[in-house]
Coordinates of C-alpha atoms in Angstrom, one line a residue:
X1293 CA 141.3 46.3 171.7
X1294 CA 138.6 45.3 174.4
X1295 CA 135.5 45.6 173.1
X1296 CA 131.6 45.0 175.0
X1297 CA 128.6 43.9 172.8
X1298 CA 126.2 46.8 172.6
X1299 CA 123.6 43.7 171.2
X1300 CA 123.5 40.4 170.8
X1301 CA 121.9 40.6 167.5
X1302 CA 121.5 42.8 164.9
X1303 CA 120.3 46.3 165.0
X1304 CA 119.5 48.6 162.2
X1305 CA 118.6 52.2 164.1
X1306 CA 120.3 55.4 162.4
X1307 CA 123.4 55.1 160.9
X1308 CA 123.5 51.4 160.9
X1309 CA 120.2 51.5 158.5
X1310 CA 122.2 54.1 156.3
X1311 CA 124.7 51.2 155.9
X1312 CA 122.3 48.4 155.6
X1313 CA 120.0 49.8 153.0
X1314 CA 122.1 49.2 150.3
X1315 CA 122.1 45.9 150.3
X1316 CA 118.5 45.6 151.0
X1317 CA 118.5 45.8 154.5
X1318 CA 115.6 45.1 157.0
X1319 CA 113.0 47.4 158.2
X1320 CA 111.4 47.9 161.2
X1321 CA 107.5 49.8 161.5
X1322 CA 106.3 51.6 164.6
X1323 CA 103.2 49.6 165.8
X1324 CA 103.5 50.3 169.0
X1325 CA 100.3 52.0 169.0
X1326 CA 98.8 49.2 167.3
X1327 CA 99.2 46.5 169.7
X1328 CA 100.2 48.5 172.9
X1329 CA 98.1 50.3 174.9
X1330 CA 99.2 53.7 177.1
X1331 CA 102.8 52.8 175.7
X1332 CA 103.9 56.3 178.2
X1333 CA 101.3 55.7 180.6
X1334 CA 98.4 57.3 179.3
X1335 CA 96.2 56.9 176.4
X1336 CA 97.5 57.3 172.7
X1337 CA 100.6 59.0 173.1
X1338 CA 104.4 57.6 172.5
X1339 CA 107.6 59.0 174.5
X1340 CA 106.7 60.4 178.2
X1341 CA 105.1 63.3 179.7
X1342 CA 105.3 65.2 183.1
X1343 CA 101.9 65.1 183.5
X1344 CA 98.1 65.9 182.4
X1345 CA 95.7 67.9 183.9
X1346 CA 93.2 70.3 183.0
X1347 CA 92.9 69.3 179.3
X1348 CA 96.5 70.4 178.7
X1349 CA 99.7 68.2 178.6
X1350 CA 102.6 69.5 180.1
X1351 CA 106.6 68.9 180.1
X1352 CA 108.2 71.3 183.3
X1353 CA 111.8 71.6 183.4
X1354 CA 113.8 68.8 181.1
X1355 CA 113.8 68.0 177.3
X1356 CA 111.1 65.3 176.0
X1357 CA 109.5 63.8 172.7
X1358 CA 105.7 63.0 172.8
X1359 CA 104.7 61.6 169.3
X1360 CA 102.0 59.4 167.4
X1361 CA 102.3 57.3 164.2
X1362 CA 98.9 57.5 162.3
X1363 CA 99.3 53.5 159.7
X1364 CA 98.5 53.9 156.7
X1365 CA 97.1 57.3 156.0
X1366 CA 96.8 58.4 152.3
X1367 CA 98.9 60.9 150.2
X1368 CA 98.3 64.3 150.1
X1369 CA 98.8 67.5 151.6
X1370 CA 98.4 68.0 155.5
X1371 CA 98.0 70.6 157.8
X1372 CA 98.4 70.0 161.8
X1373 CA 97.7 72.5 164.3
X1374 CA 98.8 73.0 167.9
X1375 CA 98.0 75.0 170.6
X1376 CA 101.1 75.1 172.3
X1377 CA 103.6 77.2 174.1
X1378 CA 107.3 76.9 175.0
X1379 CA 109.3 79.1 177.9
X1380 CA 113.4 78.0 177.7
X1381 CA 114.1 79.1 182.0
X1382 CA 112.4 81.1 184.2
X1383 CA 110.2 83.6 183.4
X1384 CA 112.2 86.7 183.3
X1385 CA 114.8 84.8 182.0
X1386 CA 112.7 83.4 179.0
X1387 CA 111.2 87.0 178.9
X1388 CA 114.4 88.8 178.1
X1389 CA 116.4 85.9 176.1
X1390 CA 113.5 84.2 173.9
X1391 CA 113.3 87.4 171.5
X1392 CA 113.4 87.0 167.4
X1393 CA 113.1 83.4 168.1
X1394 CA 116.1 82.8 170.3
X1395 CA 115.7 79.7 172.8
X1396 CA 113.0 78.3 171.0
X1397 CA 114.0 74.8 171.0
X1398 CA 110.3 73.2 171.3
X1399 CA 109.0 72.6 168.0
X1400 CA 106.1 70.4 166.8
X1401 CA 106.3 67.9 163.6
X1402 CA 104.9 66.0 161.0
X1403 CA 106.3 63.6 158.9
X1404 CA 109.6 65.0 158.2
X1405 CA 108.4 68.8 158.6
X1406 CA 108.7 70.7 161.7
X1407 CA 108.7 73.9 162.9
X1408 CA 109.7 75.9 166.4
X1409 CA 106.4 76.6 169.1
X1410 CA 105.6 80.0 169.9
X1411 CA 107.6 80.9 172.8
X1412 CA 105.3 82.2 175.7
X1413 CA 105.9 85.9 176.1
X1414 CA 105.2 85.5 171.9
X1415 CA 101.3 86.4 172.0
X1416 CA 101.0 90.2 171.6
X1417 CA 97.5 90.1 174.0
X1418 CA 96.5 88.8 177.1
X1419 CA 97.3 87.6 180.1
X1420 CA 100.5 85.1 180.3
X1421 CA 100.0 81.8 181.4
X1422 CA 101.6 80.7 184.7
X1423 CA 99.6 77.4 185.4
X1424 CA 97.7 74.3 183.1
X1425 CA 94.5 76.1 183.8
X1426 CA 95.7 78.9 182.6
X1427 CA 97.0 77.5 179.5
X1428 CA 93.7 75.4 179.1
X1429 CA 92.0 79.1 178.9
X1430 CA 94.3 80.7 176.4
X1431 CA 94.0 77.7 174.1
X1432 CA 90.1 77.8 174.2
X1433 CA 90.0 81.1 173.1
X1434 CA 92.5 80.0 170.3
X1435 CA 95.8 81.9 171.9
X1436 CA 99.3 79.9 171.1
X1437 CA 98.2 78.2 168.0
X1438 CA 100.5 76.5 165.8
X1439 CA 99.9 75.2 161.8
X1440 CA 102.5 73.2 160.1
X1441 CA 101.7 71.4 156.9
X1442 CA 103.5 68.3 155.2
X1443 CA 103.0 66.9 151.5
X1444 CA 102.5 63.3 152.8
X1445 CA 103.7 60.6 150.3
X1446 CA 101.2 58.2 151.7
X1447 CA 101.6 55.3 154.5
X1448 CA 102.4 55.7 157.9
X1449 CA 102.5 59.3 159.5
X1450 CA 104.4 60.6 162.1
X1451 CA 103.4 63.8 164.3
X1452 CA 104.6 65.0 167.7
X1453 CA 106.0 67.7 170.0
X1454 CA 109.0 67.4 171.7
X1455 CA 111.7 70.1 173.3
X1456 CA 115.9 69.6 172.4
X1457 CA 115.9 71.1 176.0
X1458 CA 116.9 74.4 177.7
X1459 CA 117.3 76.1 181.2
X1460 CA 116.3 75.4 184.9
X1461 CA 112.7 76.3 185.2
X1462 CA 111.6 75.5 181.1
X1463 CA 108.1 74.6 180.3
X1464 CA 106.0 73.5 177.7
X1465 CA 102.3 73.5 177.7
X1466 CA 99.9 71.9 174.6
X1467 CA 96.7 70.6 173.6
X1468 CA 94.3 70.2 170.3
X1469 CA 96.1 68.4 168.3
X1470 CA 94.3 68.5 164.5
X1471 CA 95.0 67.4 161.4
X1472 CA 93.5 68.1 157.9
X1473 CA 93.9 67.2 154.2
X1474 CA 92.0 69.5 152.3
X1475 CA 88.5 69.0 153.3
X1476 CA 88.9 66.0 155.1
X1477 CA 89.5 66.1 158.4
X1478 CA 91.6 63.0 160.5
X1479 CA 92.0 64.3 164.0
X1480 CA 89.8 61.2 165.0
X1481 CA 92.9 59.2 164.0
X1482 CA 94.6 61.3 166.8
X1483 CA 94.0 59.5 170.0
X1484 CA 93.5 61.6 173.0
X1485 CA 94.3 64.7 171.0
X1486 CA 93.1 67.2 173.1
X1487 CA 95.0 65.1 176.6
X1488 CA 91.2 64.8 177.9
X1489 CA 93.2 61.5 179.4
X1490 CA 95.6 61.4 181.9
X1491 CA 98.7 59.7 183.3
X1492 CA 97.6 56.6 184.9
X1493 CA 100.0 53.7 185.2
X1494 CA 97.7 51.3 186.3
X1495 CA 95.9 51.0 182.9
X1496 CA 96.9 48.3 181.1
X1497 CA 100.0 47.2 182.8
X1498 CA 100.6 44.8 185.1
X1499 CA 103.1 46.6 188.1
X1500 CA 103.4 43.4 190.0
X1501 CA 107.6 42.9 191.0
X1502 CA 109.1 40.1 192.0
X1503 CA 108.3 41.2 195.8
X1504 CA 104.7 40.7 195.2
X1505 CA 103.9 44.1 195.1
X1506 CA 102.8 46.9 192.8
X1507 CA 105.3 49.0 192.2
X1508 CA 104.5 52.6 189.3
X1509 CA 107.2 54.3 187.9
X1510 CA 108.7 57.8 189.1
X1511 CA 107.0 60.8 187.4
X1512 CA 107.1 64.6 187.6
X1513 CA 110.9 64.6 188.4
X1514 CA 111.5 66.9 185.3
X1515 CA 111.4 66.6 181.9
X1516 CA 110.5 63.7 179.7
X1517 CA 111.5 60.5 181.5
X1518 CA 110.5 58.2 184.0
X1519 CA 112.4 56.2 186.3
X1520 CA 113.2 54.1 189.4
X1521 CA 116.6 55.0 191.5
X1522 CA 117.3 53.5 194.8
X1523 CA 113.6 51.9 195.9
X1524 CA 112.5 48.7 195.6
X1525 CA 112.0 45.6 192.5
X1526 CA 109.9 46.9 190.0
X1527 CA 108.5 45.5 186.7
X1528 CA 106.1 47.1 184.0
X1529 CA 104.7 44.4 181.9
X1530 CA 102.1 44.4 179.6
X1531 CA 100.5 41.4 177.9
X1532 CA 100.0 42.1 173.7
X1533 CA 98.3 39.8 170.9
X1534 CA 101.0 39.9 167.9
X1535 CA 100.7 37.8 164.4
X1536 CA 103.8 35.5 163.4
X1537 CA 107.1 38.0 162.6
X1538 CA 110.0 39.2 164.0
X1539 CA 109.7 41.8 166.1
X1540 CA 112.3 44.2 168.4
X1541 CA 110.7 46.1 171.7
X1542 CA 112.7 48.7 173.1
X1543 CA 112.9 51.7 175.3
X1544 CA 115.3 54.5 175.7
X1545 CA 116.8 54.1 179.1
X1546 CA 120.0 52.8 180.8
X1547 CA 121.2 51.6 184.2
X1548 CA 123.5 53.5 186.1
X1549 CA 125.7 50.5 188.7
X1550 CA 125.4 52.9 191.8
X1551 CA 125.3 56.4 193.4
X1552 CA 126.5 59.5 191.6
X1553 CA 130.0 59.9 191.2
X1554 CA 132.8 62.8 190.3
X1555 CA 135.3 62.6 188.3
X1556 CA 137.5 60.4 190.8
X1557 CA 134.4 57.5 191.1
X1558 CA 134.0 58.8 194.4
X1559 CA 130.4 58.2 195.3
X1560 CA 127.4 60.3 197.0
X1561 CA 124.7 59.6 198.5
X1562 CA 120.9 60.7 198.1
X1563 CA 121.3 62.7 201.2
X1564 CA 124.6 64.3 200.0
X1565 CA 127.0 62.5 201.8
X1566 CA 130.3 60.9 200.0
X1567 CA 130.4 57.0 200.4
X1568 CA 133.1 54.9 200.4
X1569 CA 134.2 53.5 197.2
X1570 CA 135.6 49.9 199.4
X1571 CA 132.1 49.1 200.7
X1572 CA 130.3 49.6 197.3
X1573 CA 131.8 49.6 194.2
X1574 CA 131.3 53.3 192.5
X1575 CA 129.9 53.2 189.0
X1576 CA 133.3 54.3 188.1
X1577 CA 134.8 51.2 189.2
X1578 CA 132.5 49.0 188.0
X1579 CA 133.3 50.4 184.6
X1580 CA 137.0 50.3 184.7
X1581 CA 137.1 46.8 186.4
X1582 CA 134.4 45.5 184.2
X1583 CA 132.4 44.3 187.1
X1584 CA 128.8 43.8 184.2
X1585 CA 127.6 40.5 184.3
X1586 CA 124.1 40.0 182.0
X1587 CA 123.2 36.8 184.4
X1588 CA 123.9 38.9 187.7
X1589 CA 119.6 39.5 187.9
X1590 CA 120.3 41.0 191.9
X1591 CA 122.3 44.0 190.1
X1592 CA 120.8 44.1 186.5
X1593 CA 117.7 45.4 184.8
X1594 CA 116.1 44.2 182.0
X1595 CA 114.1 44.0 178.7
X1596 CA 111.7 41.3 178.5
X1597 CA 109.4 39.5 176.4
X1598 CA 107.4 36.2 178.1
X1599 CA 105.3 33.8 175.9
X1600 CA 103.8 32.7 179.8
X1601 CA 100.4 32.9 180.2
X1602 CA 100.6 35.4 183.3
X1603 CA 103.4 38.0 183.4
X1604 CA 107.2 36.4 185.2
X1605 CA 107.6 38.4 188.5
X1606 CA 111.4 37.9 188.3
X1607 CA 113.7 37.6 185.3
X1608 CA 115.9 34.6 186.2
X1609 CA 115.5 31.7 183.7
X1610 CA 113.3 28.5 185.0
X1611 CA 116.1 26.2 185.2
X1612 CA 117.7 28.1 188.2
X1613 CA 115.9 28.5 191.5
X1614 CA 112.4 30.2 191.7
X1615 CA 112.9 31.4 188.0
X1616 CA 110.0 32.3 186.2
X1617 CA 111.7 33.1 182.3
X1618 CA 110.9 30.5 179.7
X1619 CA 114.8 29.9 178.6
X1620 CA 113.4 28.1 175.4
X1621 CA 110.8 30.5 174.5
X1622 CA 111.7 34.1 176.5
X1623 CA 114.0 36.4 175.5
X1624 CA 115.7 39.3 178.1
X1625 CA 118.4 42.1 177.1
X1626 CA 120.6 43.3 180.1
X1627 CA 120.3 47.4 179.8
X1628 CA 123.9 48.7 179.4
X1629 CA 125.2 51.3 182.0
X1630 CA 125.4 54.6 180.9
X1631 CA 129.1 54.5 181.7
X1632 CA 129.2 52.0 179.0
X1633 CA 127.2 53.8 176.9
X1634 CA 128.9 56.7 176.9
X1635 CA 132.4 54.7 177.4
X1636 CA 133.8 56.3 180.5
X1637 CA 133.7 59.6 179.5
X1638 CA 131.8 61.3 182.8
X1639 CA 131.6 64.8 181.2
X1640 CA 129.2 63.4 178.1
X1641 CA 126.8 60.8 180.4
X1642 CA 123.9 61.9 181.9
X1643 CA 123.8 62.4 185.6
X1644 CA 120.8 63.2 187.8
X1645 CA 123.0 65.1 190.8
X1646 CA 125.1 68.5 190.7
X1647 CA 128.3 67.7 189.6
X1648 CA 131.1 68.1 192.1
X1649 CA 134.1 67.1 194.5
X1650 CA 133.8 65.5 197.5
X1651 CA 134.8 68.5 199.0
X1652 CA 132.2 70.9 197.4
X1653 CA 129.0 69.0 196.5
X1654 CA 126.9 72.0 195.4
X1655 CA 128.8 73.3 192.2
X1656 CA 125.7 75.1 189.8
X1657 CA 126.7 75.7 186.4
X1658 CA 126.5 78.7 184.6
X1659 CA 122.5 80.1 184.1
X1660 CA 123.3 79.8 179.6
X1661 CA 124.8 75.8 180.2
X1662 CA 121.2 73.9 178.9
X1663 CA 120.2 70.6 179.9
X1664 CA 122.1 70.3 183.3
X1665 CA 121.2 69.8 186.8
X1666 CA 121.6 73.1 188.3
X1667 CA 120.9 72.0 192.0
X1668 CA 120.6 69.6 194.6
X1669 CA 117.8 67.0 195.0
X1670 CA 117.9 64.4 197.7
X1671 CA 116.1 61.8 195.4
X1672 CA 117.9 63.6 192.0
X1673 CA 116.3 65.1 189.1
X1674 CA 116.2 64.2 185.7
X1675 CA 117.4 66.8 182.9
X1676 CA 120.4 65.5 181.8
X1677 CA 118.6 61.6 181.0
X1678 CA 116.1 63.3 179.3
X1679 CA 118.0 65.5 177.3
X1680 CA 120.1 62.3 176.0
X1681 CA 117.0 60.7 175.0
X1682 CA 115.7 63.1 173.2
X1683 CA 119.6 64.2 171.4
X1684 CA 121.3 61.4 171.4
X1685 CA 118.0 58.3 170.7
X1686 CA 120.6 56.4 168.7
X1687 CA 123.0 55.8 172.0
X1688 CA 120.4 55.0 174.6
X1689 CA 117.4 52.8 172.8
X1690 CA 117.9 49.5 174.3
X1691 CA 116.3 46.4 172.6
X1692 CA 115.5 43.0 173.0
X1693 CA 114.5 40.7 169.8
X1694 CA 111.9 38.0 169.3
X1695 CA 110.6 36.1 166.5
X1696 CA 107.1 34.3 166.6
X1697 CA 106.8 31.7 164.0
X1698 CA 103.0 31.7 165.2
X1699 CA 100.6 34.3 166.5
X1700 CA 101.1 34.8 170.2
X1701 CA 100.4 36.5 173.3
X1702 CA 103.5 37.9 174.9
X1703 CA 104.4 39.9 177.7
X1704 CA 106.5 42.7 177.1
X1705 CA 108.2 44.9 180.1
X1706 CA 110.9 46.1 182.2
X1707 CA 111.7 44.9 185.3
X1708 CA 114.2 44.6 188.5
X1709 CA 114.3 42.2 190.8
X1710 CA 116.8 43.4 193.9
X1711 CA 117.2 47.2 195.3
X1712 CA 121.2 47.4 194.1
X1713 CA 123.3 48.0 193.9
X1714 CA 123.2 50.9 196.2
X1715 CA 121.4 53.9 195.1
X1716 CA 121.6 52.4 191.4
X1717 CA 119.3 54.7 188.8
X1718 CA 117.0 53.4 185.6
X1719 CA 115.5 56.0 183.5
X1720 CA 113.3 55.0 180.8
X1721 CA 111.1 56.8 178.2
X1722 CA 109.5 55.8 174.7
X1723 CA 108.7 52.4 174.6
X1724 CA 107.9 51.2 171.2
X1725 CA 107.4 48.0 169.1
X1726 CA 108.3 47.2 165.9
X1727 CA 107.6 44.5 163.6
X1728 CA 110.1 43.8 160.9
X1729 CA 108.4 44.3 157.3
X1730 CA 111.6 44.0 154.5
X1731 CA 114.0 41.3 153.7
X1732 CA 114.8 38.1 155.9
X1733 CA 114.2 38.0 159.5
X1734 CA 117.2 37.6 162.0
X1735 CA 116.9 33.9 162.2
X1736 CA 117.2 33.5 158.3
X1737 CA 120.6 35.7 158.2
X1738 CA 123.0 33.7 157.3
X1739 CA 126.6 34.8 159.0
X1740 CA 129.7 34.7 157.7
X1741 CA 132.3 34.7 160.3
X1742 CA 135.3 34.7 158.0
X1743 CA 133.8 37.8 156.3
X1744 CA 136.1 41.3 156.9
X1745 CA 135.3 43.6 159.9
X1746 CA 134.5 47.2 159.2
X1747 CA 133.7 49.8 161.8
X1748 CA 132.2 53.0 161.0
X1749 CA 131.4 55.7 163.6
X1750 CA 127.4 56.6 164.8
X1751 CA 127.3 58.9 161.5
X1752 CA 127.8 56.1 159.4
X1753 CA 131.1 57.4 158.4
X1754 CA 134.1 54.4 158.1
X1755 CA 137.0 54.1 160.4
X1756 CA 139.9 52.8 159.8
X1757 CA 141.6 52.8 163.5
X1758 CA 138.6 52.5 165.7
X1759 CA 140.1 54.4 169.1
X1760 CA 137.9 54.2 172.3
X1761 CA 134.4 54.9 171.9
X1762 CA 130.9 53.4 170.5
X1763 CA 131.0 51.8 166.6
X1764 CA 129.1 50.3 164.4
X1765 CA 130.2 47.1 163.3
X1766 CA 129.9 45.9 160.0
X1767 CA 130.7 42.1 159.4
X1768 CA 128.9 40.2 156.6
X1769 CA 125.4 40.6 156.8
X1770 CA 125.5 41.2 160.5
X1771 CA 125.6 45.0 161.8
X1772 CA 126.2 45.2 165.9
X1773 CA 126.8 48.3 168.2
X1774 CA 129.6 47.8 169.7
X1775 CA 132.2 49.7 172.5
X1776 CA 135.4 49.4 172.2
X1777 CA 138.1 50.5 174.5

């Protein structure tokens, strides 16, 4: 059995912390919005957003999660409210296929409550929004609104919008956020509730690569998800103040080794021409030949964190040539391909190109076929990565691990140093920091490496037989993801 590390150390995300908690297992908080500021680029808000304008967020055409967790708010009964509207295609499309509450797959939540947003042909008045201004005028005069309520043990609180994802075309607009328990009213604790803020990606980070330059993340290429394909060295760092702890900072995203492929690793080009799979290795090949190499820094991206005083421009380690990483004090996680990720199967990973043969490059899929990339873009659009981090969080988060025996200033980021491999791709969304808060940290864990192996599949359900794919693996007191093949 050949198997590839998901982690280094151990993780405890979704099933893994159903198999942990019995034996007292760890536990992570969200305080991302605690220490980090614009975690998705704009005030307040965790996960990532097509854009903000006019008072009104908006997702257009791809799947996303936009959330906030409130610390420490008290028990009782709350009641949020939305303005918001969801539309799962085009407009006719949406029009004729969203009746009885088909194809409503946007929904708004709190704590573990949620419930579907009114669909935009819904509202039995007035006109129908086509436009953020539009929206913004519907919502003043209290069109589109929302109310879900939530019988709140007490502690931290989650709330958020997000969309599972539908057709070509869908769109979600939203604003005016508010939150109530009984006659007390928290939307203060709400930051930039009613998205008077926009997307700026300036504030607060630091987009200096290891070119010298400043370098902001893709936006608007559809749904919820940033990225960088095929440009130039990036890396988004941003310096945070932390007490002493263990912490984990993370980000849904993945590296793709390459161009898009078919199913034969043939490669194509952002123009739409096929490449030679000789002159650059497709990302087929450099799955099947195992080509990953975590110290390769000209092909990889990574996670950071930095204890140095001003952010590292590249991420090679200070004892090689023109490194700026701390290796005694910084920590970097290599993201994992999305081949890897998704173990080779092409049909289940996300691409960001039509799907095709080298012969026929333009092959649309069926109008009812949700989260797909219909058509061609020469610079590739981004449905299917956002759908998978909204579906399938527990495959793509990415972390790297830290432990602060004193408080600190770190940075933390994302970063590449080289344009390659040719026409390689790195979406991203969600970044988030979490502080372990239960049971010994990672350093204290004592490992038994005589103790039996036990692999149980993303559900938390035991295997036997592990066969190709992505486990959880159970050995002592340590819990890894890992892919075996």
């Amino acid at each position: 059995m050949k198997k590839f590390n998901f982690k280094r150390s151990a993780m405890f995300l979704g099933a893994a912390a159903v198999l942990m908690s019995a034996s007292a297992a760890d536990t992570y908080r969200d305080v991302t919005g605690q220490y980090m500021k614009n975690p998705a680029f704009f005030p307040g808000w965790q996960g990532a957003i097509t854009d903000v304008i006019n008072g009104v967020g908006e997702v257009y055409n791809g799947a996303f999660n936009l959330y906030q967790v409130l610390p420490d708010m008290p028990a009782g009964e709350y009641t949020l409210t939305v303005n918001a509207f969801y539309r799962c295609g085009t407009n006719d499309y949406s029009q004729a296929n969203m009746n009885d509450g088909a194809n409503h797959y946007a929904s708004i939540y709190l704590g573990t409550a949620s419930k579907a947003v009114i669909g935009l042909f819904d509202e039995p008045e007035g006109l129908v929004p086509n436009g953020t201004g539009d929206a913004f005028t519907a919502f003043e005069a209290g069109k589109y609104l929302n109310t879900l309520t939530f019988n709140h043990a007490g502690g931290d609180l989650l709330l958020g919008i997000k969309n599972e994802g539908g057709y070509n075309d869908e769109w979600t607009c939203f604003s005016n956020f508010k939150l109530v328990s009984g006659s007390t009213d928290y939307t203060n604790k709400i930051v930039n509730a009613n998205f008077a803020d926009g997307l700026n990606a300036k504030d607060f980070w630091n987009l200096v690569n290891s070119a010298n330059s400043e370098k902001t993340p893709d936006m608007n290429k559809g749904g919820g998800v940033y990225r960088k394909t095929n440009a130039s060295p990036y890396n988004f760092g941003q310096q945070v103040e932390l007490p002493a702890g263990t912490y984990r900072f993370s980000a849904l995203t993945f590296l793709r080794h390459g161009g898009a492929g078919n199913y034969d690793g043939k490669i194509i080009t952002c123009k739409g021409g096929w490449g030679l799979t000789d002159v650059d290795p497709s990302p087929k090949q450099w799955f099947d030949k195992n080509l990953y190499d975590e110290n390769n820094t000209a092909a990889n991206a990574y996670l950071y964190m930095s204890m140095n005083e001003s952010k590292p421009v590249n991420m090679i380690w200070d004892d090689e040539f023109g490194g700026e990483l701390n290796k005694n004090t910084d920590k970097r996680t290599c993201l994992l391909d999305c081949w890897q990720i998704e173990n080779g199967d092409y049909a289940a990973m996300p691409e960001n190109e039509t799907r095709g043969t080298a012969e026929d490059t333009e092959i649309v899929p069926a109008y009812d076929v949700r989260n797909v990339v219909p058509n061609w873009a020469d610079s590739g659009m981004e449905r299917e990565s956002a759908a998978a981090f909204v579906n399938k969080a527990d495959k793509y988060r990415q972390y790297v691990e830290f432990t602060l025996t004193a408080p600190a200033k770190v940075w933390l980021g994302l970063a590449k140093d080289e344009n390659q491999p040719a026409q390689y791709w790195n979406p991203f969304a969600d970044f988030k920091l979490e502080v372990l808060t239960e049971g010994a940290g990672v350093a204290e864990i004592a490992f038994d490496e005589n103790a039996p192996v036990e692999y149980y599949n993303l559900q938390g359900v035991r295997v036997a037989n592990p066969a190709n794919g992505l486990y959880i693996v159970k050995q002592g007191n340590k819990v890894t993801k890992q892919i075996i093949k």
